[in-house]
């Protein structure tokens, strides 16, 4: 620590000896509806005399800016003003922005219709409610966020996190009581099915995100009322908009934290072409080895974007993102019951995935069209052996060798004609799913006389399926009543060639409509009703029984209907308040035939869900309300406050609706930030989630099978009948920037759970061990029997508290 402070002092003295450094900002301004460049736009750095106007290509550049945070204003005749807050200028990197201006709409006698980007508001005509936006600076500076967008958005209204499997250390995105696999993710208009490392196949969560925050310009989360162009979404659509690489010079940054090292580079390839590229490497495995934890997580990820302007009307964008994950284990130097449980119960995971895509966007009369071609692939390998004796097939417990491949072609047209905003298009994709699966649920057990007291229960199959998926949509939006009332309606249908009813367009017909009414200058009333559908996961569709029969071809699309009513209050251009009530109704939810429970309760743990026979007759509902307050950066302060109350219930084979695994009831989050002089910044975050439901153990079955399964067997007759203690945590972050001639150093201290709150997670079933943890204790002093009849059952509480401090730096050059 003394060395660190000495380094800080040396850097400070060096910095003070330097002349005042300056930064710059560049960018392009376009028409939001037509995507054409907008010239003669006034660009002002608020609070200074600096400014400029865009040229005929919509481009601008302002230099000679003192490094700190600013507000930028963009004004032009015929367009609504746009204000961008918390734009951090440094000497190390030049910021490159893409700003979209929306054409002005009628000003009423007493009511002014605000621009969607002028204030903190995030809504649009197509999505007037249940929508939030985050800028890249809000993501970077989020305390405890570790530059991870999946973790940062958990502070938004209606967004929950981990259901309790590993406490607060997963990125499961739970939207308004829905399961993690109900969300879809788009990167510059191209769908990316995997956004987390060590992802749960058939779901979406994992311990850490893949996407590089240095690429992002902003992030939009729509938790309802998303328009019809997005398929397969039941709970939300998360859109990541990447910035373009700097067109003027080569630049980049290096980021080192307590868990990883990342490098990002960008610049021009030619007059009309820019690039962004990054690579990241974790070294968690070295840290965990040093502190004697048995887990060894190890990952790489890569990302790129190339933007090429073919001509004045046509732009080609190439994107790619991928990851390599290796989750292995090693025997601890000092054994404890907790460490040995992890070693025995958890399977090693080896995964890799990628998404690559090309998008052509061309301007046409009154609008533009998009043509996107993409391919994504996910490879998953999970193996587990009794006593961790790898390669001993007689002791194999799990063997999963799986691949999922999608090749997609999307086309959409977007036009604005006589006040109407029209969008229509379609998608076709060719899907392959390969599964070579063995899973032993119960091992054959015999008594001392050789009599079978439990037969083996296992599944083994090799499945290779391929099929086509298609979909089409139309969306129309318009303002009425002197632009006081905005209405948007959409319709889509999806087909597939695999399931028995997959080619019936009526069964997936999904209409939706939303409306927004301006009550007064600062008040808006919003409402939406929408129907959404999702194809069963590929793990479900490719499952075969032990006879080799594809038993889930009769599975239906899961359906969800959303009803939302809300109001928005904008007291000034930097402050926003929203209040919304929601009701989500589910049908055709997959239910496990083996266990009788809804798969909507699963997906919050590592591994795979869906490799089993299902029947799609489950139902569910989730309803509640949410409050949100946001203050954009003004007078050094910024912050958000959100609270959500909800009830989430699903039914299984018994058709009885019970609390789902995501039924936390209460979600509360608070983020506060303050920017001091001389580029010091302080951030504080607090999160609270009500206790997650969980299922108690079947004590008889657990004792019988623990030695061959290494975990307890859940009693699904009492599904989610217990609740964990509430989860709460607070994170603290301190940043300090030094700006040199052509570089910037950002040193930060991030303390997760600084007040050392307990982290409640699901309890763990095991047997008591002797004092040195080399053997199990028994009731009769004899060696433990294979059926565990002389063992001493023991429940590990699994609610340890831990403070995680991280010191890291970012060097811009």
Short mmCIF file of N, CA, C and O in Angstrom, two decimals, residues 246-335:
data_model
loop_
_atom_site.label_atom_id
_atom_site.label_comp_id
_atom_site.label_asym_id
_atom_site.label_seq_id
_atom_site.Cartn_x
_atom_site.Cartn_y
_atom_site.Cartn_z
N UNK A 246 -12.27 6.16 -34.10
CA UNK A 246 -11.87 7.54 -34.34
C UNK A 246 -11.41 7.71 -35.79
O UNK A 246 -10.55 6.96 -36.25
N UNK A 247 -11.95 8.71 -36.51
CA UNK A 247 -11.58 8.88 -37.93
C UNK A 247 -10.31 9.69 -38.14
O UNK A 247 -9.85 9.81 -39.29
N UNK A 248 -9.75 10.27 -37.07
CA UNK A 248 -8.65 11.22 -37.24
C UNK A 248 -7.27 10.65 -36.94
O UNK A 248 -6.28 11.05 -37.57
N UNK A 249 -7.18 9.72 -35.98
CA UNK A 249 -5.86 9.20 -35.62
C UNK A 249 -6.00 7.88 -34.87
O UNK A 249 -7.08 7.55 -34.37
N UNK A 250 -4.88 7.17 -34.79
CA UNK A 250 -4.84 5.91 -34.03
C UNK A 250 -4.77 6.23 -32.54
O UNK A 250 -3.98 7.06 -32.11
N UNK A 251 -5.62 5.56 -31.75
CA UNK A 251 -5.61 5.75 -30.31
C UNK A 251 -6.10 4.48 -29.64
O UNK A 251 -6.52 3.53 -30.30
N UNK A 252 -6.06 4.45 -28.30
CA UNK A 252 -6.51 3.25 -27.61
C UNK A 252 -6.43 3.42 -26.11
O UNK A 252 -6.16 4.50 -25.59
N UNK A 253 -6.66 2.30 -25.40
CA UNK A 253 -6.53 2.31 -23.95
C UNK A 253 -6.17 0.91 -23.47
O UNK A 253 -6.50 -0.09 -24.11
N UNK A 254 -5.50 0.87 -22.34
CA UNK A 254 -5.16 -0.37 -21.64
C UNK A 254 -5.83 -0.31 -20.27
O UNK A 254 -5.69 0.70 -19.55
N UNK A 255 -6.57 -1.36 -19.91
CA UNK A 255 -7.25 -1.39 -18.62
C UNK A 255 -6.77 -2.59 -17.82
O UNK A 255 -6.81 -3.72 -18.30
N UNK A 256 -6.32 -2.33 -16.61
CA UNK A 256 -5.89 -3.38 -15.70
C UNK A 256 -6.70 -3.28 -14.42
O UNK A 256 -6.78 -2.21 -13.81
N UNK A 257 -7.34 -4.37 -14.03
CA UNK A 257 -8.12 -4.39 -12.79
C UNK A 257 -7.66 -5.58 -11.95
O UNK A 257 -6.69 -6.26 -12.29
N UNK A 258 -8.37 -5.84 -10.87
CA UNK A 258 -8.01 -6.94 -10.01
C UNK A 258 -8.30 -8.30 -10.61
O UNK A 258 -7.89 -9.32 -10.06
N UNK A 259 -8.99 -8.35 -11.75
CA UNK A 259 -9.39 -9.63 -12.34
C UNK A 259 -8.96 -9.83 -13.77
O UNK A 259 -8.98 -10.95 -14.26
N UNK A 260 -8.55 -8.74 -14.48
CA UNK A 260 -8.35 -8.89 -15.92
C UNK A 260 -7.44 -7.79 -16.47
O UNK A 260 -7.21 -6.76 -15.83
N UNK A 261 -6.97 -8.05 -17.70
CA UNK A 261 -6.21 -7.07 -18.46
C UNK A 261 -6.86 -6.96 -19.83
O UNK A 261 -7.11 -7.97 -20.49
N UNK A 262 -7.18 -5.72 -20.26
CA UNK A 262 -7.88 -5.50 -21.52
C UNK A 262 -7.19 -4.41 -22.31
O UNK A 262 -6.70 -3.42 -21.75
N UNK A 263 -7.15 -4.58 -23.62
CA UNK A 263 -6.60 -3.57 -24.52
C UNK A 263 -7.56 -3.25 -25.64
O UNK A 263 -8.17 -4.16 -26.22
N UNK A 264 -7.74 -1.96 -25.95
CA UNK A 264 -8.63 -1.52 -27.02
C UNK A 264 -7.88 -0.56 -27.93
O UNK A 264 -7.18 0.33 -27.44
N UNK A 265 -8.04 -0.74 -29.24
CA UNK A 265 -7.38 0.11 -30.22
C UNK A 265 -8.41 0.54 -31.26
O UNK A 265 -9.35 -0.20 -31.58
N UNK A 266 -8.22 1.74 -31.80
CA UNK A 266 -9.15 2.27 -32.79
C UNK A 266 -8.45 3.29 -33.66
O UNK A 266 -7.39 3.82 -33.29
N UNK A 267 -9.06 3.57 -34.82
CA UNK A 267 -8.49 4.58 -35.70
C UNK A 267 -8.98 4.41 -37.12
O UNK A 267 -9.83 3.56 -37.43
N UNK A 268 -8.45 5.22 -38.03
CA UNK A 268 -8.85 5.14 -39.44
C UNK A 268 -8.06 4.07 -40.19
O UNK A 268 -6.87 3.89 -39.95
N UNK A 269 -8.76 3.34 -41.07
CA UNK A 269 -8.09 2.44 -42.01
C UNK A 269 -7.94 3.09 -43.37
O UNK A 269 -7.04 2.75 -44.14
N UNK A 270 -8.85 4.01 -43.68
CA UNK A 270 -8.79 4.81 -44.90
C UNK A 270 -9.67 6.03 -44.69
O UNK A 270 -10.20 6.23 -43.58
N UNK A 271 -9.85 6.83 -45.69
CA UNK A 271 -10.64 8.04 -45.57
C UNK A 271 -12.07 7.74 -45.13
O UNK A 271 -12.65 8.50 -44.35
N UNK A 272 -12.63 6.63 -45.59
CA UNK A 272 -14.03 6.31 -45.30
C UNK A 272 -14.20 5.09 -44.40
O UNK A 272 -15.30 4.55 -44.29
N UNK A 273 -13.11 4.64 -43.79
CA UNK A 273 -13.17 3.40 -43.01
C UNK A 273 -12.49 3.59 -41.65
O UNK A 273 -11.39 4.13 -41.58
N UNK A 274 -13.18 3.16 -40.59
CA UNK A 274 -12.61 3.18 -39.25
C UNK A 274 -12.72 1.80 -38.62
O UNK A 274 -13.51 0.96 -39.07
N UNK A 275 -11.95 1.57 -37.55
CA UNK A 275 -12.00 0.28 -36.89
C UNK A 275 -11.94 0.45 -35.38
O UNK A 275 -11.42 1.45 -34.85
N UNK A 276 -12.47 -0.55 -34.69
CA UNK A 276 -12.32 -0.74 -33.24
C UNK A 276 -11.94 -2.20 -33.04
O UNK A 276 -12.53 -3.08 -33.67
N UNK A 277 -11.00 -2.48 -32.14
CA UNK A 277 -10.61 -3.87 -31.87
C UNK A 277 -10.15 -3.97 -30.43
O UNK A 277 -9.52 -3.05 -29.90
N UNK A 278 -10.46 -5.10 -29.80
CA UNK A 278 -10.05 -5.27 -28.40
C UNK A 278 -9.82 -6.74 -28.10
O UNK A 278 -10.36 -7.63 -28.77
N UNK A 279 -9.04 -6.98 -27.05
CA UNK A 279 -8.84 -8.32 -26.49
C UNK A 279 -8.75 -8.19 -24.98
O UNK A 279 -8.25 -7.18 -24.46
N UNK A 280 -9.25 -9.21 -24.28
CA UNK A 280 -9.24 -9.18 -22.82
C UNK A 280 -8.86 -10.56 -22.30
O UNK A 280 -9.29 -11.57 -22.83
N UNK A 281 -8.08 -10.57 -21.24
CA UNK A 281 -7.60 -11.81 -20.65
C UNK A 281 -7.79 -11.73 -19.14
O UNK A 281 -7.40 -10.76 -18.49
N UNK A 282 -8.42 -12.76 -18.56
CA UNK A 282 -8.59 -12.79 -17.12
C UNK A 282 -7.37 -13.44 -16.47
O UNK A 282 -6.67 -14.25 -17.08
N UNK A 283 -7.14 -13.08 -15.22
CA UNK A 283 -6.15 -13.81 -14.43
C UNK A 283 -6.73 -14.16 -13.06
O UNK A 283 -6.01 -14.25 -12.05
N UNK A 284 -8.05 -14.40 -13.05
CA UNK A 284 -8.71 -14.83 -11.82
C UNK A 284 -8.13 -16.16 -11.32
O UNK A 284 -8.06 -16.40 -10.12
N UNK A 285 -7.74 -17.03 -12.26
CA UNK A 285 -7.23 -18.32 -11.84
C UNK A 285 -5.97 -18.17 -11.00
O UNK A 285 -5.73 -18.95 -10.07
N UNK A 286 -5.15 -17.15 -11.29
CA UNK A 286 -3.95 -16.91 -10.49
C UNK A 286 -4.30 -16.36 -9.12
O UNK A 286 -3.70 -16.75 -8.10
N UNK A 287 -5.30 -15.46 -9.09
CA UNK A 287 -5.72 -14.90 -7.82
C UNK A 287 -6.33 -15.97 -6.92
O UNK A 287 -5.99 -16.07 -5.73
N UNK A 288 -7.21 -16.81 -7.49
CA UNK A 288 -7.86 -17.84 -6.69
C UNK A 288 -6.87 -18.90 -6.22
O UNK A 288 -7.01 -19.45 -5.13
N UNK A 289 -5.86 -19.16 -7.02
CA UNK A 289 -4.83 -20.10 -6.58
C UNK A 289 -4.04 -19.52 -5.40
O UNK A 289 -3.73 -20.22 -4.43
N UNK A 290 -3.79 -18.22 -5.47
CA UNK A 290 -3.02 -17.59 -4.41
C UNK A 290 -3.77 -17.59 -3.08
O UNK A 290 -3.15 -17.71 -2.01
N UNK A 291 -5.09 -17.46 -3.13
CA UNK A 291 -5.87 -17.45 -1.88
C UNK A 291 -6.47 -18.82 -1.58
O UNK A 291 -7.34 -18.95 -0.71
N UNK A 292 -6.05 -19.84 -2.33
CA UNK A 292 -6.38 -21.24 -2.05
C UNK A 292 -7.87 -21.55 -2.21
O UNK A 292 -8.46 -22.27 -1.41
N UNK A 293 -8.49 -20.99 -3.27
CA UNK A 293 -9.84 -21.42 -3.63
C UNK A 293 -9.72 -22.53 -4.67
O UNK A 293 -8.83 -22.49 -5.53
N UNK A 294 -10.63 -23.51 -4.66
CA UNK A 294 -10.48 -24.64 -5.58
C UNK A 294 -10.89 -24.33 -7.02
O UNK A 294 -10.56 -25.11 -7.91
N UNK A 295 -11.60 -23.23 -7.27
CA UNK A 295 -12.06 -22.94 -8.64
C UNK A 295 -10.97 -22.19 -9.39
O UNK A 295 -10.21 -21.41 -8.82
N UNK A 296 -10.92 -22.41 -10.71
CA UNK A 296 -9.93 -21.79 -11.57
C UNK A 296 -10.61 -21.23 -12.83
O UNK A 296 -10.47 -21.78 -13.93
N UNK A 297 -11.37 -20.14 -12.72
CA UNK A 297 -11.98 -19.56 -13.93
C UNK A 297 -10.93 -18.85 -14.78
O UNK A 297 -10.10 -18.10 -14.27
N UNK A 298 -11.02 -19.06 -16.07
CA UNK A 298 -10.03 -18.53 -16.99
C UNK A 298 -10.74 -18.20 -18.30
O UNK A 298 -11.43 -19.05 -18.86
N UNK A 299 -10.60 -16.97 -18.78
CA UNK A 299 -11.31 -16.64 -20.02
C UNK A 299 -10.53 -15.61 -20.85
O UNK A 299 -9.73 -14.83 -20.34
N UNK A 300 -10.82 -15.65 -22.13
CA UNK A 300 -10.42 -14.64 -23.11
C UNK A 300 -11.70 -14.13 -23.78
O UNK A 300 -12.67 -14.87 -23.93
N UNK A 301 -11.69 -12.87 -24.22
CA UNK A 301 -12.73 -12.43 -25.15
C UNK A 301 -12.15 -11.42 -26.13
O UNK A 301 -11.13 -10.77 -25.87
N UNK A 302 -12.82 -11.31 -27.27
CA UNK A 302 -12.35 -10.49 -28.39
C UNK A 302 -13.55 -9.76 -28.99
O UNK A 302 -14.68 -10.28 -28.98
N UNK A 303 -13.30 -8.59 -29.54
CA UNK A 303 -14.39 -7.82 -30.14
C UNK A 303 -13.82 -6.88 -31.21
O UNK A 303 -12.70 -6.37 -31.06
N UNK A 304 -14.58 -6.68 -32.28
CA UNK A 304 -14.14 -5.73 -33.31
C UNK A 304 -15.35 -5.10 -33.99
O UNK A 304 -16.46 -5.62 -33.97
N UNK A 305 -15.11 -3.94 -34.56
CA UNK A 305 -16.08 -3.27 -35.41
C UNK A 305 -15.34 -2.50 -36.49
O UNK A 305 -14.38 -1.78 -36.21
N UNK A 306 -15.78 -2.68 -37.73
CA UNK A 306 -15.25 -1.93 -38.87
C UNK A 306 -16.42 -1.22 -39.52
O UNK A 306 -17.45 -1.84 -39.83
N UNK A 307 -16.27 0.09 -39.71
CA UNK A 307 -17.33 0.89 -40.34
C UNK A 307 -16.78 1.50 -41.63
O UNK A 307 -15.76 2.21 -41.60
N UNK A 308 -17.45 1.21 -42.75
CA UNK A 308 -16.98 1.68 -44.04
C UNK A 308 -18.13 2.37 -44.78
O UNK A 308 -19.20 1.78 -44.97
N UNK A 309 -17.90 3.63 -45.15
CA UNK A 309 -18.90 4.38 -45.92
C UNK A 309 -18.64 4.15 -47.40
O UNK A 309 -17.68 4.68 -47.98
N UNK A 310 -19.49 3.33 -48.01
CA UNK A 310 -19.31 2.97 -49.42
C UNK A 310 -19.53 4.18 -50.32
O UNK A 310 -18.76 4.46 -51.24
N UNK A 311 -20.60 4.89 -50.10
CA UNK A 311 -20.88 6.15 -50.78
C UNK A 311 -21.72 6.99 -49.85
O UNK A 311 -21.93 6.64 -48.69
N UNK A 312 -22.22 8.10 -50.35
CA UNK A 312 -22.94 9.04 -49.49
C UNK A 312 -24.21 8.42 -48.89
O UNK A 312 -24.67 8.82 -47.82
N UNK A 313 -24.75 7.40 -49.53
CA UNK A 313 -26.01 6.81 -49.09
C UNK A 313 -25.86 5.42 -48.47
O UNK A 313 -26.81 4.90 -47.90
N UNK A 314 -24.70 4.83 -48.58
CA UNK A 314 -24.56 3.42 -48.19
C UNK A 314 -23.40 3.24 -47.22
O UNK A 314 -22.29 3.73 -47.46
N UNK A 315 -23.68 2.49 -46.13
CA UNK A 315 -22.66 2.21 -45.12
C UNK A 315 -22.62 0.72 -44.84
O UNK A 315 -23.65 0.07 -44.70
N UNK A 316 -21.41 0.18 -44.76
CA UNK A 316 -21.20 -1.22 -44.42
C UNK A 316 -20.55 -1.28 -43.03
O UNK A 316 -19.56 -0.61 -42.76
N UNK A 317 -21.12 -2.12 -42.16
CA UNK A 317 -20.58 -2.32 -40.83
C UNK A 317 -20.30 -3.80 -40.60
O UNK A 317 -21.16 -4.64 -40.86
N UNK A 318 -19.11 -4.10 -40.16
CA UNK A 318 -18.71 -5.46 -39.80
C UNK A 318 -18.49 -5.52 -38.29
O UNK A 318 -17.79 -4.67 -37.73
N UNK A 319 -19.07 -6.51 -37.63
CA UNK A 319 -18.87 -6.65 -36.19
C UNK A 319 -18.50 -8.09 -35.84
O UNK A 319 -18.79 -9.02 -36.60
N UNK A 320 -17.89 -8.25 -34.70
CA UNK A 320 -17.57 -9.59 -34.21
C UNK A 320 -17.33 -9.55 -32.71
O UNK A 320 -16.80 -8.58 -32.18
N UNK A 321 -17.75 -10.60 -32.03
CA UNK A 321 -17.49 -10.74 -30.60
C UNK A 321 -17.38 -12.23 -30.30
O UNK A 321 -18.12 -13.04 -30.86
N UNK A 322 -16.43 -12.60 -29.45
CA UNK A 322 -16.24 -14.02 -29.15
C UNK A 322 -15.55 -14.20 -27.82
O UNK A 322 -14.97 -13.26 -27.25
N UNK A 323 -15.61 -15.44 -27.30
CA UNK A 323 -15.01 -15.72 -26.00
C UNK A 323 -14.55 -17.17 -25.94
O UNK A 323 -15.10 -18.05 -26.61
N UNK A 324 -13.53 -17.40 -25.12
CA UNK A 324 -13.03 -18.73 -24.79
C UNK A 324 -13.03 -18.85 -23.27
O UNK A 324 -12.41 -18.04 -22.59
N UNK A 325 -13.74 -19.85 -22.75
CA UNK A 325 -13.92 -19.99 -21.30
C UNK A 325 -13.46 -21.37 -20.84
O UNK A 325 -13.80 -22.38 -21.44
N UNK A 326 -12.74 -21.37 -19.75
CA UNK A 326 -12.24 -22.61 -19.16
C UNK A 326 -12.42 -22.53 -17.65
O UNK A 326 -11.73 -21.76 -16.98
N UNK A 327 -13.36 -23.30 -17.13
CA UNK A 327 -13.66 -23.29 -15.68
C UNK A 327 -13.24 -24.64 -15.13
O UNK A 327 -13.95 -25.64 -15.27
N UNK A 328 -12.08 -24.67 -14.49
CA UNK A 328 -11.54 -25.93 -13.98
C UNK A 328 -11.35 -25.83 -12.47
O UNK A 328 -11.66 -24.82 -11.84
N UNK A 329 -10.80 -26.90 -11.88
CA UNK A 329 -10.68 -26.99 -10.43
C UNK A 329 -9.32 -27.57 -10.06
O UNK A 329 -8.66 -28.23 -10.86
N UNK A 330 -8.93 -27.31 -8.82
CA UNK A 330 -7.70 -27.88 -8.28
C UNK A 330 -7.90 -28.12 -6.79
O UNK A 330 -8.65 -27.39 -6.12
N UNK A 331 -7.26 -29.14 -6.27
CA UNK A 331 -7.40 -29.46 -4.86
C UNK A 331 -6.80 -28.34 -4.01
O UNK A 331 -5.70 -27.86 -4.29
N UNK A 332 -7.53 -27.89 -2.99
CA UNK A 332 -7.00 -26.81 -2.14
C UNK A 332 -5.85 -27.30 -1.28
O UNK A 332 -5.75 -28.48 -0.95
N UNK A 333 -4.97 -26.38 -0.92
CA UNK A 333 -3.85 -26.73 -0.04
C UNK A 333 -4.35 -27.04 1.36
O UNK A 333 -3.83 -27.93 2.03
N UNK A 334 -5.36 -26.29 1.80
CA UNK A 334 -5.95 -26.52 3.11
C UNK A 334 -7.43 -26.80 2.91
O UNK A 334 -8.19 -25.93 2.49
N UNK A 335 -7.84 -28.03 3.19
CA UNK A 335 -9.22 -28.44 2.93
C UNK A 335 -10.16 -27.91 4.01
O UNK A 335 -9.82 -27.87 5.19
#
